[in-house]
Coordinates of C-alpha atoms and ligand atoms in Angstrom, one line a residue:
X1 CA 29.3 44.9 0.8
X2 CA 26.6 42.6 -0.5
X3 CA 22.8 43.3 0.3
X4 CA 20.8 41.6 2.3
X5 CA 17.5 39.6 2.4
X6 CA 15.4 38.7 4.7
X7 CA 14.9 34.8 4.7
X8 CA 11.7 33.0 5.7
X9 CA 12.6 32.7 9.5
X10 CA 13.2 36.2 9.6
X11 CA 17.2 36.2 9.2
X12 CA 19.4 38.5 7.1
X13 CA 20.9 36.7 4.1
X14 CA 23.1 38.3 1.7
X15 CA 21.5 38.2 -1.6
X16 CA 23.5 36.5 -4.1
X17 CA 25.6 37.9 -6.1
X18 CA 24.9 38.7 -9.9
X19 CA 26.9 36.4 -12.2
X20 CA 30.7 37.8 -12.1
X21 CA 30.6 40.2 -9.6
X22 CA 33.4 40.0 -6.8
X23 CA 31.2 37.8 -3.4
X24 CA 34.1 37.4 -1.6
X25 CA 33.4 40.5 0.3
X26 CA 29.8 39.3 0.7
X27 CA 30.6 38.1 4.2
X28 CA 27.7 36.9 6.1
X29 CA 26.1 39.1 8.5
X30 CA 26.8 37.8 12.0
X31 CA 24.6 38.9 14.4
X32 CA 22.0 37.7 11.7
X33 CA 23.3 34.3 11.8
X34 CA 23.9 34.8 15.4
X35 CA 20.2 34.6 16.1
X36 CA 19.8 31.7 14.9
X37 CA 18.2 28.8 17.2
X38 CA 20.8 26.5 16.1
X39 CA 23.3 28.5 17.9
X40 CA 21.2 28.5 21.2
X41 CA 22.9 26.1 23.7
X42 CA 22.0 22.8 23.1
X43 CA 21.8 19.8 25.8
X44 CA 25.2 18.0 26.8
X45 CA 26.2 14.2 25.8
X46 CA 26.9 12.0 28.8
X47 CA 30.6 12.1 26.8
X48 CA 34.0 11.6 29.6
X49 CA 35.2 14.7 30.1
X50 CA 39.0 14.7 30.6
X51 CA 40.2 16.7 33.0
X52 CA 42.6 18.3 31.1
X53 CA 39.7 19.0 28.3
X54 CA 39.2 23.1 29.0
X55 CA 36.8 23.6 26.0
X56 CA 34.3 20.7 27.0
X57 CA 34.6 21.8 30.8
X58 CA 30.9 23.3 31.6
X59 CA 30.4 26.3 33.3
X60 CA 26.9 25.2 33.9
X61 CA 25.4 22.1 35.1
X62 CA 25.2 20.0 32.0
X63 CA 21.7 18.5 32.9
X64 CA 20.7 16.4 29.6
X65 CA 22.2 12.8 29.4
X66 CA 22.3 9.8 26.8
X67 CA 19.2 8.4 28.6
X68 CA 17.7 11.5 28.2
X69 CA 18.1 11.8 25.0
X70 CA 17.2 8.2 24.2
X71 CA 13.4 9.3 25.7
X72 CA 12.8 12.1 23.2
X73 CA 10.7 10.9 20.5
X74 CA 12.5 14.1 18.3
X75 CA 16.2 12.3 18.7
X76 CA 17.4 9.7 16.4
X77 CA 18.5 8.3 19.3
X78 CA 14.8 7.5 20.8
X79 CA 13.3 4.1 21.5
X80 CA 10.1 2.7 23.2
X81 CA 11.8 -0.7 23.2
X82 CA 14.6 -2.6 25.0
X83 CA 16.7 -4.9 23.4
X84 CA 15.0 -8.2 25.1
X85 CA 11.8 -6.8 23.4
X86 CA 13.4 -6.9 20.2
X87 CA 13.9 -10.9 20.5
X88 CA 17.8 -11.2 20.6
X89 CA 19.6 -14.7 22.0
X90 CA 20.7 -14.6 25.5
X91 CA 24.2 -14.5 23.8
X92 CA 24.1 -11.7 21.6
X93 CA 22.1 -9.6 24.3
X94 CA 25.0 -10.5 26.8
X95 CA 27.5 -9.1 23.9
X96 CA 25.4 -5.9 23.3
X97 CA 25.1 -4.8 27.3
X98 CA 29.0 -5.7 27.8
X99 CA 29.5 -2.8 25.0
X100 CA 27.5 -0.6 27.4
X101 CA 24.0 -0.4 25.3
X102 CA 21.1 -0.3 27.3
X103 CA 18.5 0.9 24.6
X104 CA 18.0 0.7 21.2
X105 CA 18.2 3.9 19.2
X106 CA 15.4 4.5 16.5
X107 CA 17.0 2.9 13.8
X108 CA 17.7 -0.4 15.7
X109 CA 14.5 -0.1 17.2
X110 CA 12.9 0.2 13.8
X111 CA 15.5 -1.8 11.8
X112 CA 15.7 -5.0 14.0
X113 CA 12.3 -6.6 13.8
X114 CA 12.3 -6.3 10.5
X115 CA 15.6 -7.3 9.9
X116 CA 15.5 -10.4 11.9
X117 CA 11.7 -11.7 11.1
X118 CA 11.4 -14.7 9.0
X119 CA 11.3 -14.9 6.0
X120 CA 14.4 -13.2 5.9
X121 CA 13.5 -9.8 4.1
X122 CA 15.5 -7.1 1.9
X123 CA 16.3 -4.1 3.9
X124 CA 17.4 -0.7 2.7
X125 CA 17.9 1.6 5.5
X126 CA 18.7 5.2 6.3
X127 CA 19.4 6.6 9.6
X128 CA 21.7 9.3 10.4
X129 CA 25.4 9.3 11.1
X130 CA 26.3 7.8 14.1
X131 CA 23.2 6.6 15.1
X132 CA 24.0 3.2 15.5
X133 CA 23.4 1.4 11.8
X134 CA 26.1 -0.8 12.2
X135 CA 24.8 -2.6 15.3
X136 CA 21.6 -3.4 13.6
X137 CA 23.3 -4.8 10.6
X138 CA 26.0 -6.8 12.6
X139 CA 23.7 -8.0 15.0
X140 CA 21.0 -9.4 11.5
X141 CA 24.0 -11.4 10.6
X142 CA 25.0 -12.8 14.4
X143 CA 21.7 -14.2 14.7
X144 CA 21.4 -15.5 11.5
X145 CA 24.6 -17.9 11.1
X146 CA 24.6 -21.7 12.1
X147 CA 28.0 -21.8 14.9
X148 CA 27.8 -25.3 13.8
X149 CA 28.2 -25.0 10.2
X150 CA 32.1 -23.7 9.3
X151 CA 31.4 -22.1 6.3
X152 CA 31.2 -18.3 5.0
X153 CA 27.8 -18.1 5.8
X154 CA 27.4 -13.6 5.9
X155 CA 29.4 -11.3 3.9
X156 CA 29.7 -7.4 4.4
X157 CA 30.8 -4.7 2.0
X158 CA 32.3 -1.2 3.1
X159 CA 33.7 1.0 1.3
X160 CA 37.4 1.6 2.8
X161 CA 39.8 -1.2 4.8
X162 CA 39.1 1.4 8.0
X163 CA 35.3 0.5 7.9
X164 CA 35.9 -3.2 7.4
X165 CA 38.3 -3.5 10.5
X166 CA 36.0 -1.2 12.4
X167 CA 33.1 -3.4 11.8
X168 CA 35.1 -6.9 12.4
X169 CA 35.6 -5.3 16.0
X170 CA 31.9 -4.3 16.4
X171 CA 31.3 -8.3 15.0
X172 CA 33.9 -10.0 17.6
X173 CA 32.7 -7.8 20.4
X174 CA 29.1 -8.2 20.2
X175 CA 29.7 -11.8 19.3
X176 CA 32.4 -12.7 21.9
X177 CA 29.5 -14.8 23.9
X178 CA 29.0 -16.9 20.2
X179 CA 31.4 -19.2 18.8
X180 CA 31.5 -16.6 15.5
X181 CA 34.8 -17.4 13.5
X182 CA 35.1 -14.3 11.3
X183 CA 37.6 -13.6 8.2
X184 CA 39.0 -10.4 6.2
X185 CA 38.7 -9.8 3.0
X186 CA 41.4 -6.8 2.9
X187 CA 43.7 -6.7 1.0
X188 CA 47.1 -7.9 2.4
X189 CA 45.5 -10.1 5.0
X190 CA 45.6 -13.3 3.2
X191 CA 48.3 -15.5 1.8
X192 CA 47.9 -16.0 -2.0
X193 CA 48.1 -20.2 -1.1
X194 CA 45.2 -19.8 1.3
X195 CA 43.0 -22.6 2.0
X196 CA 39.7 -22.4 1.9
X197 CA 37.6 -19.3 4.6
X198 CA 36.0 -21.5 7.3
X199 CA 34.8 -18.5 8.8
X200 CA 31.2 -17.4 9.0
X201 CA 31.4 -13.6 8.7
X202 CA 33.5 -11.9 6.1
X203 CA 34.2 -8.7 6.1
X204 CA 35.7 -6.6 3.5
X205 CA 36.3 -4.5 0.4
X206 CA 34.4 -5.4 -2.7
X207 CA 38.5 -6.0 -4.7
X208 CA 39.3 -8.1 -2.4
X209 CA 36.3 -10.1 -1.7
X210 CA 36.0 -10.4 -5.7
X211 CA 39.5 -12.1 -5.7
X212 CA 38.7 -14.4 -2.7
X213 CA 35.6 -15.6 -4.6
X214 CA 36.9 -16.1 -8.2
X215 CA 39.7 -18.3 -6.5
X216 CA 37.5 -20.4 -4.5
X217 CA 39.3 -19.5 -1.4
X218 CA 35.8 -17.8 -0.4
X219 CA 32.8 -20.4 -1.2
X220 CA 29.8 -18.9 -1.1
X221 CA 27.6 -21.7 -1.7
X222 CA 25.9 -20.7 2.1
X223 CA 25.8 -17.1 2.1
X224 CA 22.6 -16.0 3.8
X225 CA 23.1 -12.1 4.7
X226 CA 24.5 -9.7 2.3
X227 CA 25.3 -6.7 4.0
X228 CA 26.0 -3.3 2.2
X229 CA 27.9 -0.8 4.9
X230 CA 27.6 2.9 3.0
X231 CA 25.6 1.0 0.7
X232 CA 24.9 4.3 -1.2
X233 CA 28.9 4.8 -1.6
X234 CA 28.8 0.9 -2.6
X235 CA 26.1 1.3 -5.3
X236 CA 27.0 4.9 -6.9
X237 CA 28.4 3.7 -10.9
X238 CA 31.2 6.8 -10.1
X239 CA 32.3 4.4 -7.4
X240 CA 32.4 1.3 -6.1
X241 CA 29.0 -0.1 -7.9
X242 CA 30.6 -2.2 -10.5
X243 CA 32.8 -4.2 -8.1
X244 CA 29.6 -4.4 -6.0
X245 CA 27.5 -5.8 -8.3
X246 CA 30.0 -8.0 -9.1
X247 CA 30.4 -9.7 -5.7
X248 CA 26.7 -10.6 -5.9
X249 CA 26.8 -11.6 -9.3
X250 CA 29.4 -14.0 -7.9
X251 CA 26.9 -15.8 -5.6
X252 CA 24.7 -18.6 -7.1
X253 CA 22.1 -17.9 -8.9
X254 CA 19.4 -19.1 -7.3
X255 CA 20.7 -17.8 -3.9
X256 CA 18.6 -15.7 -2.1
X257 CA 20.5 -13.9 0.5
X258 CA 18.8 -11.1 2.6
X259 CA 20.3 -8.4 1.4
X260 CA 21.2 -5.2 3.5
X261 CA 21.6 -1.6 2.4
X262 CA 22.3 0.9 5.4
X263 CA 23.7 4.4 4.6
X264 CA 22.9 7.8 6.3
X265 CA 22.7 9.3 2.9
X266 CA 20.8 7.8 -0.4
X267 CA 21.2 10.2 -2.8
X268 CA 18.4 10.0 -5.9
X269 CA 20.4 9.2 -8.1
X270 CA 20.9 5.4 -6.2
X271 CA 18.0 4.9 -5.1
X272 CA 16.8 3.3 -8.2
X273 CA 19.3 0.9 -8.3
X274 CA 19.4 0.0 -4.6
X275 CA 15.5 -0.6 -4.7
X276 CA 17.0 -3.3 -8.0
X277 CA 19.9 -4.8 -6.1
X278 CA 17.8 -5.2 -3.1
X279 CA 14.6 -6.3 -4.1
X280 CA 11.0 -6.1 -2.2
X281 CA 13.2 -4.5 0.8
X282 CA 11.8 -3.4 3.8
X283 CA 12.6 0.8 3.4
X284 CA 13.8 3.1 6.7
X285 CA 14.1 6.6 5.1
X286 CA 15.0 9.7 5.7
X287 CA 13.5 13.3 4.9
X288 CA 15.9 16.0 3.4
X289 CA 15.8 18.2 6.3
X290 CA 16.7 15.3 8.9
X291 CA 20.3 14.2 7.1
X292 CA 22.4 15.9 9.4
X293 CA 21.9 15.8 13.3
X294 CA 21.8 18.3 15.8
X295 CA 24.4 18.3 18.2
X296 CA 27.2 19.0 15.2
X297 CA 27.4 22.9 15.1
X298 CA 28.8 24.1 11.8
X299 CA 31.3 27.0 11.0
X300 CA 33.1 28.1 8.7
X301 CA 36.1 31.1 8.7
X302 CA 36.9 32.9 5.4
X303 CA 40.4 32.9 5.0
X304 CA 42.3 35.3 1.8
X305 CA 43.6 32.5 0.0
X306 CA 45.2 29.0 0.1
X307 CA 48.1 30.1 2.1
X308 CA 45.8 31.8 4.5
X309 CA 44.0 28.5 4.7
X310 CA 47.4 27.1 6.4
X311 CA 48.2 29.6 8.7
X312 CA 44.6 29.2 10.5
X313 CA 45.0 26.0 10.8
X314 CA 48.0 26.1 12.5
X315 CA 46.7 28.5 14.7
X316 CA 43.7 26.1 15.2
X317 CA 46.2 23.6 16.5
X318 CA 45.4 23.9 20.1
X319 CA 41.8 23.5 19.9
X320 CA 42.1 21.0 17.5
X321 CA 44.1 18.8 19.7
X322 CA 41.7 19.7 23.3
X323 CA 39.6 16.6 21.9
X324 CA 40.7 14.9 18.5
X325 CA 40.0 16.7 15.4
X326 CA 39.8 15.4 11.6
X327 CA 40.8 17.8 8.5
X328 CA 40.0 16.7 5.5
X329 CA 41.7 17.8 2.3
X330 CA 40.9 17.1 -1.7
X331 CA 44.2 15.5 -2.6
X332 CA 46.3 13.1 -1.0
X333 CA 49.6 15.4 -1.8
X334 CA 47.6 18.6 0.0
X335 CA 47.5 15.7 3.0
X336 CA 51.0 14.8 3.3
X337 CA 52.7 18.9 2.7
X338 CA 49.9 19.6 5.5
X339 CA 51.2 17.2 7.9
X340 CA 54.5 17.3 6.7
X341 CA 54.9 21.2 7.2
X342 CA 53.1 21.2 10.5
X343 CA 55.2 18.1 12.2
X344 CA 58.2 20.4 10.6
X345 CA 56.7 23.2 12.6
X346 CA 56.8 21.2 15.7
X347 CA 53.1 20.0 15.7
X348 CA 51.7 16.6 16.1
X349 CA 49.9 15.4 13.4
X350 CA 49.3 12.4 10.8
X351 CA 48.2 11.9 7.8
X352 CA 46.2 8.4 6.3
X353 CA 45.3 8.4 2.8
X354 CA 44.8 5.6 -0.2
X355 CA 48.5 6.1 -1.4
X356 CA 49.8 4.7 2.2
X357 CA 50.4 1.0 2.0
X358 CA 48.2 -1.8 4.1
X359 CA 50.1 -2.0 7.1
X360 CA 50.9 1.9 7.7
X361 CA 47.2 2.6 7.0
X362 CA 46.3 0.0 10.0
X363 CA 49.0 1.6 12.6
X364 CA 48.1 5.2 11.7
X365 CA 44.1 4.7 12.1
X366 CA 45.2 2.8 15.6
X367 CA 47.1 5.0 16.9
X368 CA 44.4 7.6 16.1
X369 CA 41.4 5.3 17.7
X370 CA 43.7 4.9 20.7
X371 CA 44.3 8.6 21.0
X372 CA 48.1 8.6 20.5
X373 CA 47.5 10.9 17.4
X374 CA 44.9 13.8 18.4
X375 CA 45.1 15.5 14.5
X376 CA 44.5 13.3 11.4
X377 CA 44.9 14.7 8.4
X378 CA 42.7 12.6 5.7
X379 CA 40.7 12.5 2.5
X380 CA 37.6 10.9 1.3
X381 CA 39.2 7.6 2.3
X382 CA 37.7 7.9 6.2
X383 CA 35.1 10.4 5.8
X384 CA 32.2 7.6 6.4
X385 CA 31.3 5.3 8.9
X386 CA 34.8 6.0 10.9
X387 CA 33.2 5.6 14.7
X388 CA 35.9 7.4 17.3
X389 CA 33.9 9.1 19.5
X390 CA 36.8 11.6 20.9
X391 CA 36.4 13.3 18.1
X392 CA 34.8 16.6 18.3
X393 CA 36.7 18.7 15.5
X394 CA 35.7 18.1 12.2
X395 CA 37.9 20.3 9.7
X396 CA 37.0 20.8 6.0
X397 CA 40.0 22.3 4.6
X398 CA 39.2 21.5 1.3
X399 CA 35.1 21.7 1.0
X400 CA 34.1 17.9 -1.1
X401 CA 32.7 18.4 -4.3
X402 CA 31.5 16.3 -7.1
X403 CA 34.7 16.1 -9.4
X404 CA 36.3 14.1 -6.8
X405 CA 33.7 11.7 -7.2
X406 CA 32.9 10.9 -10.6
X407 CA 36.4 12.6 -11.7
X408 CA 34.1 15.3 -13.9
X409 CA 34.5 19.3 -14.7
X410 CA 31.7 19.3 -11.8
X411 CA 32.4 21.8 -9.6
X412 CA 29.1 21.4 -7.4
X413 CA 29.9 20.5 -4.0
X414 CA 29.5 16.8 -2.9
X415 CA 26.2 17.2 0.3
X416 CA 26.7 13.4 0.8
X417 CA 30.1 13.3 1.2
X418 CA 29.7 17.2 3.6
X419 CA 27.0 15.0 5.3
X420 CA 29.2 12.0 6.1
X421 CA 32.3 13.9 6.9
X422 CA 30.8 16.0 9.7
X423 CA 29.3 12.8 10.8
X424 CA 32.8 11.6 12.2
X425 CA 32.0 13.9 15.0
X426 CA 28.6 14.1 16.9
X427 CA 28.3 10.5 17.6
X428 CA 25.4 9.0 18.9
X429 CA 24.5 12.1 20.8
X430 CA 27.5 13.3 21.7
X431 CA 28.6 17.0 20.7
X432 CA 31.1 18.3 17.5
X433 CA 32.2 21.3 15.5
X434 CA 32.9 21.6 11.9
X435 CA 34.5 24.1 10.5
X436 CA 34.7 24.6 6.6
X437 CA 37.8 26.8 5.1
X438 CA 36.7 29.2 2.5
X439 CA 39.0 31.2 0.4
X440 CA 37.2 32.4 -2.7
X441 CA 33.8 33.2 -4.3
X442 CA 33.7 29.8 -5.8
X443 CA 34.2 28.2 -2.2
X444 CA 31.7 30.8 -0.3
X445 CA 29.4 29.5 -3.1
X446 CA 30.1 26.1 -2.4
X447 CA 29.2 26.4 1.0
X448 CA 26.0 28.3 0.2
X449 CA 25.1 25.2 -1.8
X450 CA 25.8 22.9 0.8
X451 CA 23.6 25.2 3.8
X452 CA 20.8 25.5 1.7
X453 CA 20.7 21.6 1.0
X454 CA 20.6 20.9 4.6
X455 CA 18.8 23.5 5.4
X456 CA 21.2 24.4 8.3
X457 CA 23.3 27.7 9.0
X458 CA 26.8 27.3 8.7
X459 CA 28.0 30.2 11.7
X460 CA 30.9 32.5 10.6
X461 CA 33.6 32.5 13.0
X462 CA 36.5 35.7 12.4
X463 CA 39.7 34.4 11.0
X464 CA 42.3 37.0 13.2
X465 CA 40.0 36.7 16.7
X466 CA 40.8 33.6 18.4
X467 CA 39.3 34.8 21.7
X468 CA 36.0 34.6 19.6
X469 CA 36.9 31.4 17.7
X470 CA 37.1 29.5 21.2
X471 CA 34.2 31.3 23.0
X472 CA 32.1 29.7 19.7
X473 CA 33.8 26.3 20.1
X474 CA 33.2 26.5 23.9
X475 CA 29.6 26.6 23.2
X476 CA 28.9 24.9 20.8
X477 CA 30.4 21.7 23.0
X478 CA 28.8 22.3 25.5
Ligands
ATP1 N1 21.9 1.4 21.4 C1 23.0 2.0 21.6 N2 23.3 2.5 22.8 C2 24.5 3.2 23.0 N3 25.4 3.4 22.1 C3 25.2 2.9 20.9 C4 24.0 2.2 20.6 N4 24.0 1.8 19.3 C5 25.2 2.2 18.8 N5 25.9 2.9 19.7 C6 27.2 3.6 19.6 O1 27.0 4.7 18.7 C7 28.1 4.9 18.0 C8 27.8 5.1 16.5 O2 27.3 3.9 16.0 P1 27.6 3.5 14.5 O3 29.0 3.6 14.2 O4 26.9 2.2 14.2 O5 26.8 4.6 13.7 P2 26.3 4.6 12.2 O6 24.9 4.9 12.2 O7 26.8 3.4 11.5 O8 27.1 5.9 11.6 P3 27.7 6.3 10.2 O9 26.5 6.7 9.3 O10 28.6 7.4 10.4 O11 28.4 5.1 9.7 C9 29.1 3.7 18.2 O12 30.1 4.2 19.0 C10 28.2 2.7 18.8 O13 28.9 1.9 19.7

């Protein structure tokens, strides 16, 4: 049994253990973590609550609604604004109320006047997941397009075809009032013989988008907003930067597009060249300790070993599928044997990952977003900006570390990608769970890592008592 420390706050911790020495046994005390004022009930989301939805179902009056927490100045959510304030067309403010906004939150509150003042000015902007980033960006490039004029006028980057579809739907909603044409540039949408993109909003993959441009198809002699989505994901040399920087080296030179940067995480080792690709911006950031919000509670449950790993799971499976739950895994062949063995098994679950062609990527994330599919079994591929709000179960099976990003011996874990991930529950105020599966002293570490960065206790929750498991659930959704 490992020793404990007293931390700052007054909670036991165990002390690390000396280099070599066997911490698997160095479970966490609970009743220390237990304490904690993270685990203290927290207010309700005005979320629907199904009927059928047992776990979510109050036993006391759930008092605390959206509004509510749009008027604390501590929330994310928070504004002192409306949306007429902020100078919006009749049009656009039309499209906004129709998707059932009736405030800003902080970072559109912030974001927006900024954003939309003339001359048009750089942005880079960080606000937490699900906190309404893409609203801010998508309604920068509504009101800045001529209708008139049918050319590619604003072009947005995300990182995965799932983003880009989910933000052409946030584009045609909020714009339905406008006479916005938009385009894809995904790949497979296309013909090779296309004609030229009369469109005014693009909205892609950098690959893609890259392609469209170097054969004309997409002219972007007019481009006047250059939006980044997960700009940090976008800008990061490991990933997607090259094909990034390549797109705007692609415009003309002596274009000056406003260009966007919005992430919930900038890590430092970006920043520098986000502050380069978006010149003189206009900065929103955040602190360390507010990268992750509130209403997601995190857990985790120490299982013996890989195969242990499975069998919780599976006994997860009916709390799992009371809202809809994500697990994310490492490897796209850890994705498929999961899903494969539990549909075997007589469970309902899918699986989306890179290795899945165009189309079956499109009908698997639908059929999620329309709740046909309640467990999706994933990688990195939808762990940011993914926005379905049912989802209240965010599963780390495998915890993300750095070697799956820049494809190095690093065994650190990946706090961006942890951040992001849990993000894809908790939405704009609503509540989540995550649960990360340990197995080892190299994973307890991991996870170690990844509370201390935040700054946030990760709750133990007893592999063998489910009673336990869904009493913790049950609150924490509350
Ligand atoms: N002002 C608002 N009022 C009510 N709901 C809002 C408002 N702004 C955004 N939302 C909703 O909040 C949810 C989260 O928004 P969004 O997907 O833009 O988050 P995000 O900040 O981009 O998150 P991430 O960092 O995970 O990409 C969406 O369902 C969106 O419709």
């Amino acid at each position: 049994m490992a020793s404990l420390q007293k931390d700052d706050d007054g909670f036991f911790n165990p002390v690390p253990p000396p280099a070599g020495s066997p911490s698997k046994d160095a479970k966490k005390p609970e009743a220390a973590k237990e304490a904690k004022p993270e685990d203290a009930p927290a207010p309700a989301a005005d979320r629907p609550v199904s009927p059928e939805n047992d776990l979510v179902k109050s036993t006391f009056e759930v008092s605390v609604t959206l509004a509510d927490q749009q008027a604390d100045p501590n929330s994310p959510l928070f504004s002192a604004k409306t949306f007429e304030e902020l100078g919006i067309s009749e049009d656009l403010l039309k499209g906004i109320y129709d998707m059932g906004f009736s405030k800003p939150s902080k970072i559109q509150e912030r974001a927006l006047p900024l954003l939309l003042s003339n001359p048009p000015t750089n942005m880079i902007g960080q606000s937490q997941s699900g906190t309404g980033k893409t609203a801010a960006f998508v309604l920068t490039m509504l009101s800045r397009i001529d209708f008139n004029l049918h050319k590619p006028q604003a072009i947005c980057l995300a990182p995965s075809r799932e983003l880009a579809r989910q933000i052409m739907s946030v584009v045609i909603t909020m714009g339905k009032y406008t006479a916005v044409q938009t385009e894809y540039g995904i790949k497979d949408n296309l013909p090779r013989d296309a004609s030229n993109i009369t469109a005014q909003i693009i909205v892609g993959n950098p690959g893609t988008m890259i392609d469209l441009m170097r054969r004309r198809v997409l002219d972007v002699t007019n481009i006047k907003v250059f939006v980044l989505d997960e700009a940090d994901n976008m800008l990061d040399q490991d990933g997607l930067g090259d094909q990034t920087l390549r797109v705007k080296n692609l415009l003309p030179r002596n274009n000056n597009a406003q260009i966007i940067l919005f992430s919930a995480t900038f890590p430092d080792h970006v920043r520098a060249f986000a502050a380069k690709f978006a010149p003189s911006a206009n900065k929103i950031e955040l602190q360390k300790e507010e990268l992750s919000v509130d209403s997601i509670r995190q857990f985790y449950m120490d299982c013996r070993d890989e195969e242990h790993k499975y069998d919780i799971l599976v006994q997860l499976y009916q709390l799992l599928t009371i809202g809809q739950s994500i697990i994310f895994c490492k490897h796209r062949h850890t994705a498929d044997r999961i899903s494969q063995r539990m549909t075997a098994e007589g469970h309902k679950v899918a699986s989306l990952h890179g290795a899945k062609d165009a189309s079956e990527r499109d009908a698997i994330i639908d059929r999620f977003r329309e709740g046909k599919e309640k467990v999706l079994i994933t990688t990195n591929v939808i762990a940011r900006g993914i926005d379905i709000l049912q989802v209240n179960m965010v599963v780390n099976y495998d915890l993300p570390l750095l070697n799956e990003r820049d494809r190095s011996a690093d065994e650190r874990p990946d706090i961006e990608t942890y951040i992001h991930r849990i993000g894809r529950t908790g939405r704009f105020g609503r509540k989540g769970v995550s649960i990360n599966f340990v197995h080892d002293q190299k994973t307890w570490a991991q996870m170690e890592q990844i509370e201390q960065a935040l700054g946030r206790k990760i709750i133990r929750i007893e592999t063998h008592d489910l009673d336990e498991m869904e009493e913790k659930m049950k609150k924490a959704l509350k």
